[in-house]
CSV table of C-alpha atoms in Angstrom, one decimal:
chain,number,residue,atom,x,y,z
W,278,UNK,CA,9.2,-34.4,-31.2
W,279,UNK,CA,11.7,-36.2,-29.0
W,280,UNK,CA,14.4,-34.5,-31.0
W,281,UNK,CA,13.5,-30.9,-30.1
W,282,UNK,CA,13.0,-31.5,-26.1
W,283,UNK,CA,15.5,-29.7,-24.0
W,284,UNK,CA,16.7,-32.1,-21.6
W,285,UNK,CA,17.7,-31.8,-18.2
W,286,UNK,CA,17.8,-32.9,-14.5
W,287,UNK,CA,15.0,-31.2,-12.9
W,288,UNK,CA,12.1,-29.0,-13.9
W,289,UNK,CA,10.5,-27.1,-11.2
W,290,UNK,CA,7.0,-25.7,-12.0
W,291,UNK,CA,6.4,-22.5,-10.3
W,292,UNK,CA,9.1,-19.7,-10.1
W,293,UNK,CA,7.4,-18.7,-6.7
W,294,UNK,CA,10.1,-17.9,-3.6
W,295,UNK,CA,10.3,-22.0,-3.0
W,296,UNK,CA,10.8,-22.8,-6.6
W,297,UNK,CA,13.3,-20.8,-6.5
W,298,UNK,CA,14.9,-21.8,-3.6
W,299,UNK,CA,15.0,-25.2,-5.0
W,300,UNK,CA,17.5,-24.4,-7.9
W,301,UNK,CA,20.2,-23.2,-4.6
W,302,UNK,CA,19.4,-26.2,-2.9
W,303,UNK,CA,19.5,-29.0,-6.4
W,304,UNK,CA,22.2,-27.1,-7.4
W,305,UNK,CA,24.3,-27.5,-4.3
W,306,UNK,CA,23.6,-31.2,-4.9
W,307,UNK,CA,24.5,-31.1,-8.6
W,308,UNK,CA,21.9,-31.0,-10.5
W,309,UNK,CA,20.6,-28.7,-13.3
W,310,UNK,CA,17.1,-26.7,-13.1
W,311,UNK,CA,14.5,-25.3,-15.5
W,312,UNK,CA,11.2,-23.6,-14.6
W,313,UNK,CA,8.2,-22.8,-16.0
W,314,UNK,CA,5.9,-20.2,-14.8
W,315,UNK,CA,2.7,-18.8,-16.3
W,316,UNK,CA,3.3,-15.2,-15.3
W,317,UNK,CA,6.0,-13.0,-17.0
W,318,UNK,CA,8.0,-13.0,-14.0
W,319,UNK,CA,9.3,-14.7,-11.4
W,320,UNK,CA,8.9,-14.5,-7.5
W,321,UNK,CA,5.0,-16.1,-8.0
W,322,UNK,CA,2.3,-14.9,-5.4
W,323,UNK,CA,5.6,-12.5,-3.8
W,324,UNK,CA,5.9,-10.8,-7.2
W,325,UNK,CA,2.2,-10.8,-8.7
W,326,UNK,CA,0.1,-10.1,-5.2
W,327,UNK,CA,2.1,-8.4,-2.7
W,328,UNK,CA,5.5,-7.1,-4.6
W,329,UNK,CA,5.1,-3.5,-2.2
W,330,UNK,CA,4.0,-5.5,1.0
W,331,UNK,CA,6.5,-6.3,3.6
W,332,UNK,CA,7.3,-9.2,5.0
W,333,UNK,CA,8.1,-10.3,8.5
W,334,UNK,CA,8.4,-13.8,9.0
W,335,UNK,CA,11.9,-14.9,6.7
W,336,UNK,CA,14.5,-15.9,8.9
W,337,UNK,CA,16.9,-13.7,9.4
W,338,UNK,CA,15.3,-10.8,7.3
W,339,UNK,CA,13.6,-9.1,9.9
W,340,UNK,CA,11.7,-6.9,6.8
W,341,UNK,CA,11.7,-7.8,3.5
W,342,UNK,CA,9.0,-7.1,0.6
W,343,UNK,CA,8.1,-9.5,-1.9
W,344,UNK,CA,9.7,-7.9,-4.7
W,345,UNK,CA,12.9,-8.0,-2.1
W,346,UNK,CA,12.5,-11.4,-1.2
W,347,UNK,CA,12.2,-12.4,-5.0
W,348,UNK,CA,15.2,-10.6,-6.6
W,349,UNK,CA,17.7,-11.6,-3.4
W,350,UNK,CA,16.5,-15.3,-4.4
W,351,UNK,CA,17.5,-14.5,-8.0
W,352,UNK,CA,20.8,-13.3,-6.7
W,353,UNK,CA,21.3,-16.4,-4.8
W,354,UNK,CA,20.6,-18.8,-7.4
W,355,UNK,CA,22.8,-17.1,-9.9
W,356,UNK,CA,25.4,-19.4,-9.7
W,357,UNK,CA,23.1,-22.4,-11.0
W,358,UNK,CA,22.4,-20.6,-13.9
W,359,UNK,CA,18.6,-21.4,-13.7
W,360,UNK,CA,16.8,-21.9,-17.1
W,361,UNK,CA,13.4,-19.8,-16.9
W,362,UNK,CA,9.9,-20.6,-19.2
W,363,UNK,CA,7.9,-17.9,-18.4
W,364,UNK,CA,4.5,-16.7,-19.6
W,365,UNK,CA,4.1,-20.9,-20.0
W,366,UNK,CA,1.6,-23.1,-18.1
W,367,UNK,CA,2.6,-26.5,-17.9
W,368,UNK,CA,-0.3,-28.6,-20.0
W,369,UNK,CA,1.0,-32.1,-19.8
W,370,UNK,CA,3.4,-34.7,-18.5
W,371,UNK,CA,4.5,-38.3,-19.9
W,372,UNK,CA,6.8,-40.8,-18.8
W,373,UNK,CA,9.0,-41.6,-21.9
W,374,UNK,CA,10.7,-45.3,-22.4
W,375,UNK,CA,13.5,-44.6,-20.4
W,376,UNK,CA,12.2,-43.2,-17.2
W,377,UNK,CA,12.0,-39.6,-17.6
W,378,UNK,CA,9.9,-37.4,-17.4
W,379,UNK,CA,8.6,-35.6,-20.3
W,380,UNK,CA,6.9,-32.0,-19.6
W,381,UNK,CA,5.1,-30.1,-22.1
W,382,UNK,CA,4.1,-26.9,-22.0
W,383,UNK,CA,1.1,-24.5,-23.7
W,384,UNK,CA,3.6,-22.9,-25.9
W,385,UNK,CA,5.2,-26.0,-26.9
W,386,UNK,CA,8.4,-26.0,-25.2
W,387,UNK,CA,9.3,-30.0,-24.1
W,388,UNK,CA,11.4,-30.5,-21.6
W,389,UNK,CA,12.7,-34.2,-20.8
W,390,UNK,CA,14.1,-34.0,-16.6
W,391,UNK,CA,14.4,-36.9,-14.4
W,392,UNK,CA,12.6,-35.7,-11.5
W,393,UNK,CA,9.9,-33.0,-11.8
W,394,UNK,CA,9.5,-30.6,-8.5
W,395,UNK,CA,5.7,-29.0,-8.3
W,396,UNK,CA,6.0,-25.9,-6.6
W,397,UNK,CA,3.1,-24.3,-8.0
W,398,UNK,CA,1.5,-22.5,-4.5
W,399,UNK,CA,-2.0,-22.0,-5.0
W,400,UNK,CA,-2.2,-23.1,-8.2
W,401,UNK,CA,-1.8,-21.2,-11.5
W,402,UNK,CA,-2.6,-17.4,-12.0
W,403,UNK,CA,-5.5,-17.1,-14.3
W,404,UNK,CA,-7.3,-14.0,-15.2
W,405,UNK,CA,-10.7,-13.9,-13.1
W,406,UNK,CA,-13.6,-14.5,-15.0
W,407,UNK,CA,-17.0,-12.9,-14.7
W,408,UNK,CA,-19.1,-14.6,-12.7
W,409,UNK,CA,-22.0,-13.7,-15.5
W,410,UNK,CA,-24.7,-16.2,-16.7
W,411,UNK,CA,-23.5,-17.6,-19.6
W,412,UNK,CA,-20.3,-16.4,-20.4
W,413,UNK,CA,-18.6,-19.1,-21.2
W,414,UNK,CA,-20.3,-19.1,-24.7
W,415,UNK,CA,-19.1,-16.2,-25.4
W,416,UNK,CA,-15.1,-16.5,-24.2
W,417,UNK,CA,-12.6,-16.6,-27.0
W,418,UNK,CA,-15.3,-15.7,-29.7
W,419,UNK,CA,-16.2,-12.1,-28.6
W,420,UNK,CA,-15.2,-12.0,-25.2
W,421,UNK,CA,-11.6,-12.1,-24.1
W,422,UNK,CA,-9.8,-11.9,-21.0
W,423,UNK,CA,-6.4,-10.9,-22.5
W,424,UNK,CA,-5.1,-9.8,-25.7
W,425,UNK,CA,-2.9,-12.1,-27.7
W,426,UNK,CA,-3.0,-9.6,-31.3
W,427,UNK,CA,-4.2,-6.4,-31.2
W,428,UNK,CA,-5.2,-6.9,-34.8
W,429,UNK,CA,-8.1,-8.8,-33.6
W,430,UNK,CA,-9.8,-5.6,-32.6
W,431,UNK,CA,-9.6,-3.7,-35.5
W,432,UNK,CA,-12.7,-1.8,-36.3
W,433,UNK,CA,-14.3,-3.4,-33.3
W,434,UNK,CA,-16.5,-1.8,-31.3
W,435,UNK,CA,-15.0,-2.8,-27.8
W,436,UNK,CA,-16.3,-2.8,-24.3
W,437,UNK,CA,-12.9,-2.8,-21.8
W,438,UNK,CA,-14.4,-3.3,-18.0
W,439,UNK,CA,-12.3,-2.9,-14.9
W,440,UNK,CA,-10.5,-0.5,-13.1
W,441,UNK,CA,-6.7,-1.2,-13.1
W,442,UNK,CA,-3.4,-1.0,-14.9
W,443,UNK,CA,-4.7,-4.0,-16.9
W,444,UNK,CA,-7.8,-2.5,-18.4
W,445,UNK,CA,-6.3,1.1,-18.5
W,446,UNK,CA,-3.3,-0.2,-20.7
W,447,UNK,CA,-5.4,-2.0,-23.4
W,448,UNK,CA,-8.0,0.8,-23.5
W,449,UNK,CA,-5.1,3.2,-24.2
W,450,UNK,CA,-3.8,0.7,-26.5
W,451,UNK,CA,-6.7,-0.5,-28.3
W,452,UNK,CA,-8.6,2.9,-28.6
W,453,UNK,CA,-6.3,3.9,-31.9
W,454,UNK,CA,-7.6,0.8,-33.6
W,455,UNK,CA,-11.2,0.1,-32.3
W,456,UNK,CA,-14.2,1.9,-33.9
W,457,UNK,CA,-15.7,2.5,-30.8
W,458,UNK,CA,-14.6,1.9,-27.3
W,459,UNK,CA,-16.6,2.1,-23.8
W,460,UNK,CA,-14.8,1.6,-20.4
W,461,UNK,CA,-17.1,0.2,-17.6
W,462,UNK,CA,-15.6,0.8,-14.1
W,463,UNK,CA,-17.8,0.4,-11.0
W,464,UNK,CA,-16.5,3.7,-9.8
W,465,UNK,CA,-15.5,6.8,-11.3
W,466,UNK,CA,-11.5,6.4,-9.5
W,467,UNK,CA,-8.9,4.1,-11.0
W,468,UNK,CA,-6.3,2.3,-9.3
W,469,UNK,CA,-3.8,2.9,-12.0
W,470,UNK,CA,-0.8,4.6,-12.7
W,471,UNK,CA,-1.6,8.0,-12.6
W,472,UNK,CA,-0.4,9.0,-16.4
W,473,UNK,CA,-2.5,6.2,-18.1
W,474,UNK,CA,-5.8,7.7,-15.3
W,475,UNK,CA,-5.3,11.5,-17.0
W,476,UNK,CA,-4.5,9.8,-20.5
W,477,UNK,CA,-7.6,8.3,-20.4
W,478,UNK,CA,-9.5,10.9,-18.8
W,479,UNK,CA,-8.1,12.9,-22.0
W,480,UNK,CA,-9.8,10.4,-24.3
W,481,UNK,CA,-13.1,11.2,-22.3
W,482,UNK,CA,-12.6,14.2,-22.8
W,483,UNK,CA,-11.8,14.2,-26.5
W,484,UNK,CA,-14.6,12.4,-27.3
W,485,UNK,CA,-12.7,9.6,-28.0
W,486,UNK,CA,-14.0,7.1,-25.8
W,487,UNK,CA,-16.9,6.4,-23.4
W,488,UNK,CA,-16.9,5.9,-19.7
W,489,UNK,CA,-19.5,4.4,-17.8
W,490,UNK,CA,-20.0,3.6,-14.2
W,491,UNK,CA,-21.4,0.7,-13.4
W,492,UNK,CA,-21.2,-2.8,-13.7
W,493,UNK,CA,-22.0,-5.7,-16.0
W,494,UNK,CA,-25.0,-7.3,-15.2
W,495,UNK,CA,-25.6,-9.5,-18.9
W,496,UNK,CA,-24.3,-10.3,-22.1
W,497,UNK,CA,-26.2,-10.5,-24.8
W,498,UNK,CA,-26.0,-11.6,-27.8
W,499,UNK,CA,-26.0,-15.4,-30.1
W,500,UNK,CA,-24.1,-18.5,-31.1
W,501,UNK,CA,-21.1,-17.0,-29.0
W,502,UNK,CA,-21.0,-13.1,-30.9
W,503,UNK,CA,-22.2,-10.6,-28.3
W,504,UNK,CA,-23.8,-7.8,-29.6
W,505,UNK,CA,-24.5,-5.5,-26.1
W,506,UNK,CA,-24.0,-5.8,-22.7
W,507,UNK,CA,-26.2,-4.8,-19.9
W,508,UNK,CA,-24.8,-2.2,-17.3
W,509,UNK,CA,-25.9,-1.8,-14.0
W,510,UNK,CA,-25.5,1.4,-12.3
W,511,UNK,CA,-25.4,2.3,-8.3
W,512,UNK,CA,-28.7,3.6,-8.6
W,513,UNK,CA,-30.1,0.5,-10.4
W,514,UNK,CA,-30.3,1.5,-13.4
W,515,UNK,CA,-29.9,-0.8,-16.6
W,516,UNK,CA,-28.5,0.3,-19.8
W,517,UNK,CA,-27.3,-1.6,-22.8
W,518,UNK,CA,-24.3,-1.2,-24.2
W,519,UNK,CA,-23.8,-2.2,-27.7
W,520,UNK,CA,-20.2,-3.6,-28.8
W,521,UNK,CA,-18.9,-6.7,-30.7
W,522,UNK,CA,-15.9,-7.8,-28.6
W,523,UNK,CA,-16.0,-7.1,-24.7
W,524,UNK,CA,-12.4,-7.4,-22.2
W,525,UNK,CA,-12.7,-8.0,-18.8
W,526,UNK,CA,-9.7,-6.9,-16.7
W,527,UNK,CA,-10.2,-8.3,-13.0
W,528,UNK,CA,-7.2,-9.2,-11.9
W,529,UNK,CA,-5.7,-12.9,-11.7
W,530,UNK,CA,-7.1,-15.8,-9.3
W,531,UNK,CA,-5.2,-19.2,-9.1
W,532,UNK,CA,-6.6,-22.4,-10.5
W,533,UNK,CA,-5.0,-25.6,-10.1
W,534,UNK,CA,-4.9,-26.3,-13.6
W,535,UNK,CA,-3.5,-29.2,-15.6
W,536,UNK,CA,-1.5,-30.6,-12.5
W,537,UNK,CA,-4.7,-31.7,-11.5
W,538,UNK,CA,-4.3,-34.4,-14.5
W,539,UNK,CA,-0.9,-35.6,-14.5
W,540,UNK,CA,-2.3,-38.7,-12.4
W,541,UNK,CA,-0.6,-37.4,-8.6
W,542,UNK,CA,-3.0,-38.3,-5.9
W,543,UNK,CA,-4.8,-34.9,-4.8
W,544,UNK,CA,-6.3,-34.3,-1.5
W,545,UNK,CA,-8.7,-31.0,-1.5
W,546,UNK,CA,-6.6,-29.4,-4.7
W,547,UNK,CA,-3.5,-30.6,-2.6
W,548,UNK,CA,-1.0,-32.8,-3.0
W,549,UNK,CA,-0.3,-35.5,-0.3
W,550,UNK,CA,3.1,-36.1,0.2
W,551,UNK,CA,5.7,-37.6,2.5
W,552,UNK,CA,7.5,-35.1,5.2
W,553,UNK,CA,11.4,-37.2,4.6
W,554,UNK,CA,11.3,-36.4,1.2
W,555,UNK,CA,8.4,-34.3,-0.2
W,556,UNK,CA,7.8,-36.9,-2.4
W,557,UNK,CA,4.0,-37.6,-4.0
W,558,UNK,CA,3.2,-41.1,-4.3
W,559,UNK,CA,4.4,-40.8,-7.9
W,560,UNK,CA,8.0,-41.6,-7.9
W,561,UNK,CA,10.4,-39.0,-9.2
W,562,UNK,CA,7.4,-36.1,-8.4
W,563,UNK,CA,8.0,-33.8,-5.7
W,564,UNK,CA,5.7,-31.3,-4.5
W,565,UNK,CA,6.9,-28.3,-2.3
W,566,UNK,CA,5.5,-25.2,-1.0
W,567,UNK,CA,1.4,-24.1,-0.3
W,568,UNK,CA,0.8,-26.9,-2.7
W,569,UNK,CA,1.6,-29.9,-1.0
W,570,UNK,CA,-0.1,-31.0,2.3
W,571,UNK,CA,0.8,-33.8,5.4
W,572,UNK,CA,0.2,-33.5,9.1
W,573,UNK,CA,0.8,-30.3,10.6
W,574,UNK,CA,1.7,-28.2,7.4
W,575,UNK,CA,1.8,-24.5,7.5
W,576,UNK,CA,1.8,-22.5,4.3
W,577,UNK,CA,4.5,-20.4,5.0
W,578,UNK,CA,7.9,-19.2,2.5
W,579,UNK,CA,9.9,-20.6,5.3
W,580,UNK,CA,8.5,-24.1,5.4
W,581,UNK,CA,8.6,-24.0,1.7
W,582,UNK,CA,12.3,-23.8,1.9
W,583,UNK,CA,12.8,-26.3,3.9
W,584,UNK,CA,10.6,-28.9,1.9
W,585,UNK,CA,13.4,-28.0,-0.7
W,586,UNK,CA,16.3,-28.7,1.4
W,587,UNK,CA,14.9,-32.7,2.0
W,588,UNK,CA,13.1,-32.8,-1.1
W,589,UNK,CA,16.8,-32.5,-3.0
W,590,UNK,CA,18.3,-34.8,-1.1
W,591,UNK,CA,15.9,-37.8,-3.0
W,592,UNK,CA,16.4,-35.8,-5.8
W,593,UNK,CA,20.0,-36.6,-5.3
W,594,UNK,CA,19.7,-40.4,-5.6
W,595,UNK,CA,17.3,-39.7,-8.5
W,596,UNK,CA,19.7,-37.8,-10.9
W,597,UNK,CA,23.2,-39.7,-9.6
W,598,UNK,CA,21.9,-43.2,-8.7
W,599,UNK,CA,25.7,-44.0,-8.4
W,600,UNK,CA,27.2,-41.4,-6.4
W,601,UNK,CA,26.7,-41.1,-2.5
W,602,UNK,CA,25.0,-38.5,-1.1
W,603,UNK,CA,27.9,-36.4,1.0
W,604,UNK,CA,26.2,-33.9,3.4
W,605,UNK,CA,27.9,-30.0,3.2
W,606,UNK,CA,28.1,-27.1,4.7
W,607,UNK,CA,28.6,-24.0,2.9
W,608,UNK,CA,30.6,-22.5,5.4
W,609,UNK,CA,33.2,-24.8,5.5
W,610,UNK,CA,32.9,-26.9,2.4
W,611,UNK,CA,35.3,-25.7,-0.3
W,612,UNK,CA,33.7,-28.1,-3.1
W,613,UNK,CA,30.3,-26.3,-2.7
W,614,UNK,CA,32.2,-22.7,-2.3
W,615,UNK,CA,33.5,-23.6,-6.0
W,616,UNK,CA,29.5,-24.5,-7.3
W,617,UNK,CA,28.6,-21.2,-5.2
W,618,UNK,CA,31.7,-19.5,-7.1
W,619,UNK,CA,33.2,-18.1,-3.6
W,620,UNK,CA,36.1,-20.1,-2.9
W,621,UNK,CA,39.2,-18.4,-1.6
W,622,UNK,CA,41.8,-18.8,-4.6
M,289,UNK,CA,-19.1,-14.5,20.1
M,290,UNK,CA,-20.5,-15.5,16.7
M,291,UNK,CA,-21.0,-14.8,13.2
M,292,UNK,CA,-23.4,-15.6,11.3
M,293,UNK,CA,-22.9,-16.7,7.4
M,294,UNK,CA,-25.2,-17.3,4.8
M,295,UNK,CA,-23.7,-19.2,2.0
M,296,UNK,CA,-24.3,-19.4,-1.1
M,297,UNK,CA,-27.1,-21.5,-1.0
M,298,UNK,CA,-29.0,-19.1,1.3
M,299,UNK,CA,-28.5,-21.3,4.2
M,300,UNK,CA,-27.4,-19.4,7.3
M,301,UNK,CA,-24.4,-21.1,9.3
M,302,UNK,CA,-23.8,-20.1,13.5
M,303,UNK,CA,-19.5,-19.7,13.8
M,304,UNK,CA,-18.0,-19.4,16.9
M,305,UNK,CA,-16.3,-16.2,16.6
M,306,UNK,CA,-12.7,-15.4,18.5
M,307,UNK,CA,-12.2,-11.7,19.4
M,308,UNK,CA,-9.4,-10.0,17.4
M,309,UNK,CA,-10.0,-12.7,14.5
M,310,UNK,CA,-10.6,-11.1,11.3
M,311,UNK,CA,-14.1,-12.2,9.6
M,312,UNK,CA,-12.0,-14.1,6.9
M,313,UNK,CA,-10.1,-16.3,9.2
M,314,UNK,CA,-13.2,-17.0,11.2
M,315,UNK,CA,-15.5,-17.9,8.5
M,316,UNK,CA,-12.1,-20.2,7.0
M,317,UNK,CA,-12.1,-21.6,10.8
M,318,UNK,CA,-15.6,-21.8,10.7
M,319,UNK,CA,-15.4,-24.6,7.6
M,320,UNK,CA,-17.5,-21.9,5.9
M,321,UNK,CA,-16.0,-21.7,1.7
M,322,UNK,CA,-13.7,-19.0,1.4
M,323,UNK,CA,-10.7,-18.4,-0.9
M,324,UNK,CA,-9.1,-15.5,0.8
M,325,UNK,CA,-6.1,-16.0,-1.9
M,326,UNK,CA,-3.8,-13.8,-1.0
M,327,UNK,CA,-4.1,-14.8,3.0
M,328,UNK,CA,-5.4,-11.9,4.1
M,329,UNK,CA,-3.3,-9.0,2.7
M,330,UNK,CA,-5.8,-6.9,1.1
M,331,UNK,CA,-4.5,-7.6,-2.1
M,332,UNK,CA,-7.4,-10.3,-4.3
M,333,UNK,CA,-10.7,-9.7,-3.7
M,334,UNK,CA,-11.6,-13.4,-3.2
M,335,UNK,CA,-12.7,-12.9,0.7
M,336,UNK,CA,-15.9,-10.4,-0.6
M,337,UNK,CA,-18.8,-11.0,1.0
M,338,UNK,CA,-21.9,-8.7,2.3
M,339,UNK,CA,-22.4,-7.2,5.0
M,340,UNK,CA,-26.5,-7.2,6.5
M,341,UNK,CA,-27.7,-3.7,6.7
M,342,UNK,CA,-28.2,-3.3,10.0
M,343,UNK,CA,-24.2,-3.9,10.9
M,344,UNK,CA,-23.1,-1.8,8.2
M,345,UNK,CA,-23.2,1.7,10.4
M,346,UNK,CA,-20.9,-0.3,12.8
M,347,UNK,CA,-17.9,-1.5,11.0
M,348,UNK,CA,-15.2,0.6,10.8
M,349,UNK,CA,-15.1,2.5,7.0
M,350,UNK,CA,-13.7,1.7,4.3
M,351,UNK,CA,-10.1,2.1,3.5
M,352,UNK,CA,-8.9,3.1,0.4
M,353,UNK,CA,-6.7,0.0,-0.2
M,354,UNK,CA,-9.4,-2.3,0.3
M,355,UNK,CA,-12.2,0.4,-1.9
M,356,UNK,CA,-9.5,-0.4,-5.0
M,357,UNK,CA,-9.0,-4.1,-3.8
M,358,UNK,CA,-12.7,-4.7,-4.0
M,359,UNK,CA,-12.0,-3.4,-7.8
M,360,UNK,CA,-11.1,-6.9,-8.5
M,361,UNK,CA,-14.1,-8.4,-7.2
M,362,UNK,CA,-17.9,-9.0,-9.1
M,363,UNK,CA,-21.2,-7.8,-8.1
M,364,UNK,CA,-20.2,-5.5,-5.6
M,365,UNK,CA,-22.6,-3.9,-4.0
M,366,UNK,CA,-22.7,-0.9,-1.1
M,367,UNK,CA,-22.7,-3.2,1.4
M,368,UNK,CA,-19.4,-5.2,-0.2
M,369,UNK,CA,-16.7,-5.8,2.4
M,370,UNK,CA,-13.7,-7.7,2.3
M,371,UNK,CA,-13.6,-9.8,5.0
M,372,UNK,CA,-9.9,-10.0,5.9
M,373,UNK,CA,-10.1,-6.3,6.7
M,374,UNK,CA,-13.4,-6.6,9.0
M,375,UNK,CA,-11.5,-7.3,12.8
M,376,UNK,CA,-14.2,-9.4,15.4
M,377,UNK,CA,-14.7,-7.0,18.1
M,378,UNK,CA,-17.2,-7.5,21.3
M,379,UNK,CA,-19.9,-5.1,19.6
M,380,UNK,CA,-19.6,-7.5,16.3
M,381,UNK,CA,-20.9,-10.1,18.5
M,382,UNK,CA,-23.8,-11.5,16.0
M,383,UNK,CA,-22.4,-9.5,12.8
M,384,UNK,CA,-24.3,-11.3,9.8
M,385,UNK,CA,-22.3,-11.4,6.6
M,386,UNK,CA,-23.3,-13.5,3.4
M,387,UNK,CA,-20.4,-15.5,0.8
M,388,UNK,CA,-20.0,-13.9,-2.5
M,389,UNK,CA,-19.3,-15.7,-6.0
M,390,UNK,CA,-15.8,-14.3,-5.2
M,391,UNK,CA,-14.9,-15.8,-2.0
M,392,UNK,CA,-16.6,-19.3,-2.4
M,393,UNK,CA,-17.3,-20.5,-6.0
């Protein structure tokens, strides 16, 4: 196992705005970052939730949106040459016999670092689950909240519920393969792109699939195969629907997740730390951003970014127990113009 | 002013409830459950809650943003709001609203 982790100085989970400030501010101090991220992209809550919306509190970007915000960060950390593991949730963390951490993730990437930043904002994004009586049984035997092979659906007769890109995608997708698919919306818009809306519409059209308004009400069904569900319509109406595989497309929520096992003291899904160094009261474990917490915190990108500017000062004297700390600017400081790759020749 | 909550326990909770304020940050300020993920940008769903009949006719309608927004929320219902987009006004004074599994499970 040991053999095949990646090793390195610092790993960073969460590629939000602050995780990502943190590479600029470890790498101005020398030392090497990877991140891990459970979405497909970086820029976190600025990318998933609010990529369009501006804005208005970043110093010295009087309007920015999140999509903005995210790929000027990019820009900035270029020179550090940022190691990114998307599409990953961090599962688990050990301390290995000479001090490091070890970070392992849910698609089996290890990666040894000797300080490990958590800048995982509100937690990780996980697809929202219905809140429908007894679920649960059902989920990842006939009911699925995203699709890892299409082949799984084969000759299945599908249910797809939800409204968005999400569930408008995969009934496009999926429709070719299924034997029968349904679409339950609440309503009869879609806040989609426009081409996979009349693509779909098409399919209605056609024949090809069914559309109904409503909502899900129950699953039924035994020993975890559902066999119909129950839709309930504005007017209160109830009719069953019967399928073999349903795929509900609600949009993400964030859950804590796995951090909440790695043995950090938690205070209300937060973690406690110190305001000098960011530190939680595990040595070696920072935590930075909406997910840390002491006295006076506001969850805000700009306090975010400064939690990284202290936080890599420890992380200094972490990584290069025997070099001194030298404080810089990069306005006049021609060693960190060099890192930066800006210094007049 | 106040607002009146009913969790989702059925019990009803009095707020104190600052003009100006949206419902969200009242209810949050309030020490009521509420998610409100995305921190009031009309963006999650996770502030639903429902709005008593009898204030329905005098909240201001629906957007479309938050119509799709609520398309990521359960068990909605005619009277589904999302509270980050409901403003405290003097003639909410009283407005009755009850948690959802969306904002507070």
């Amino acid at each position: 196992m040991t053999t095949d982790a990646i090793s390195t100085d610092v790993v960073i989970i969460g590629a939000g705005p602050v995780g990502l400030f943190a590479v600029f501010e470890l790498g101005l101090n020398d030392m090497k970052c990877h991140l891990i991220d459970i979405l497909d992209k970086v820029g976190g809550q600025c990318a998933e939730l609010y990529p369009e919306k501006p804005i208005y509190d970043i110093p010295g970007l009087p309007i920015v949106t999140g999509q903005e915000l995210t790929d000027a960060l990019m820009k900035q950390i270029e020179p550090f040459n940022p190691v990114f593991h998307l599409n990953q949730m961090a599962e688990s963390l050990t301390k290995t016999d000479d001090g490091k951490w070890r970070v392992t993730t849910d698609a089996g990437t290890i990666i040894e670092c000797t300080v490990l930043v958590i800048a995982a904002g509100g937690g990780s994004f996980v697809p929202k689950k219905p809140p429908i009586k007894g679920i649960e049984e059902y989920e990842a035997k006939s009911v699925f909240y995203s699709v890892r092979r299409m082949e799984t659906f084969r000759d299945r007769h599908i249910v797809i519920s939800g409204g968005g890109d999400s569930a408008l995608d995969w009934t496009l997708n999926l429709q070719p393969l299924a034997s029968k698919l349904t679409l339950i919306h609440r309503r009869d818009e879609f806040r989609a792109a426009p081409d996979s809306v009349n693509k779909m519409r098409e399919l209605v059209a056609a024949g090809k699939i069914d559309l109904k308004i409503g909502q899900i009400a129950n699953l039924n069904g035994a020993g975890g195969q559902i066999e119909s569900v129950t839709v309930k319509t504005d007017s209160g109406d109830m009719h069953d629907i019967a399928c073999d595989a349903l795929l509900p497309f609600y949009g993400l929520t964030m859950k804590l997740g796995p951090v909440a096992n790695f043995g950090i003291n938690l205070h209300q899904n937060l973690i406690p730390v110190d305001t000098e160094k960011f530190e939680s009261d595990v040595p070696q474990i920072f935590a930075i951003g909406d997910i840390n917490s002491y006295p006076g915190k506001l969850k805000l990108i700009l306090s975010g970014f400064h939690e990284a500017a202290l936080m890599a000062q420890q992380a200094f004297r972490y990584v290069h127990p025997d070099r001194k700390l030298r404080f810089q600017y990069t306005t006049s400081s021609s060693d960190l113009q060099n890192k930066l790759g800006v210094a007049a020749e | 002013m106040k607002l009146y909550v009913t969790d989702l326990e059925g019990v009803q909770h009095e707020i104190e409830a600052m003009p100006n304020w949206t419902v969200m940050e009242i209810i949050r300020d309030g020490d009521q459950p509420m998610r409100a993920e995305c921190g009031g940008s009309c963006a999650c769903a996770t502030c639903h809650v429902y709005v008593a009949q009898e204030w329905l006719a005098k909240l201001p309608p629906m957007e479309d943003e938050e119509r799709g927004t609520l398309d990521g929320g359960f068990e909605v219902e005619p009277n589904s709001r999302l509270s980050c987009q409901l403003i405290m006004t003097p003639d909410l004074d009283g407005l009755k609203v009850t948690l959802t599994n969306d904002s507070s499970n």
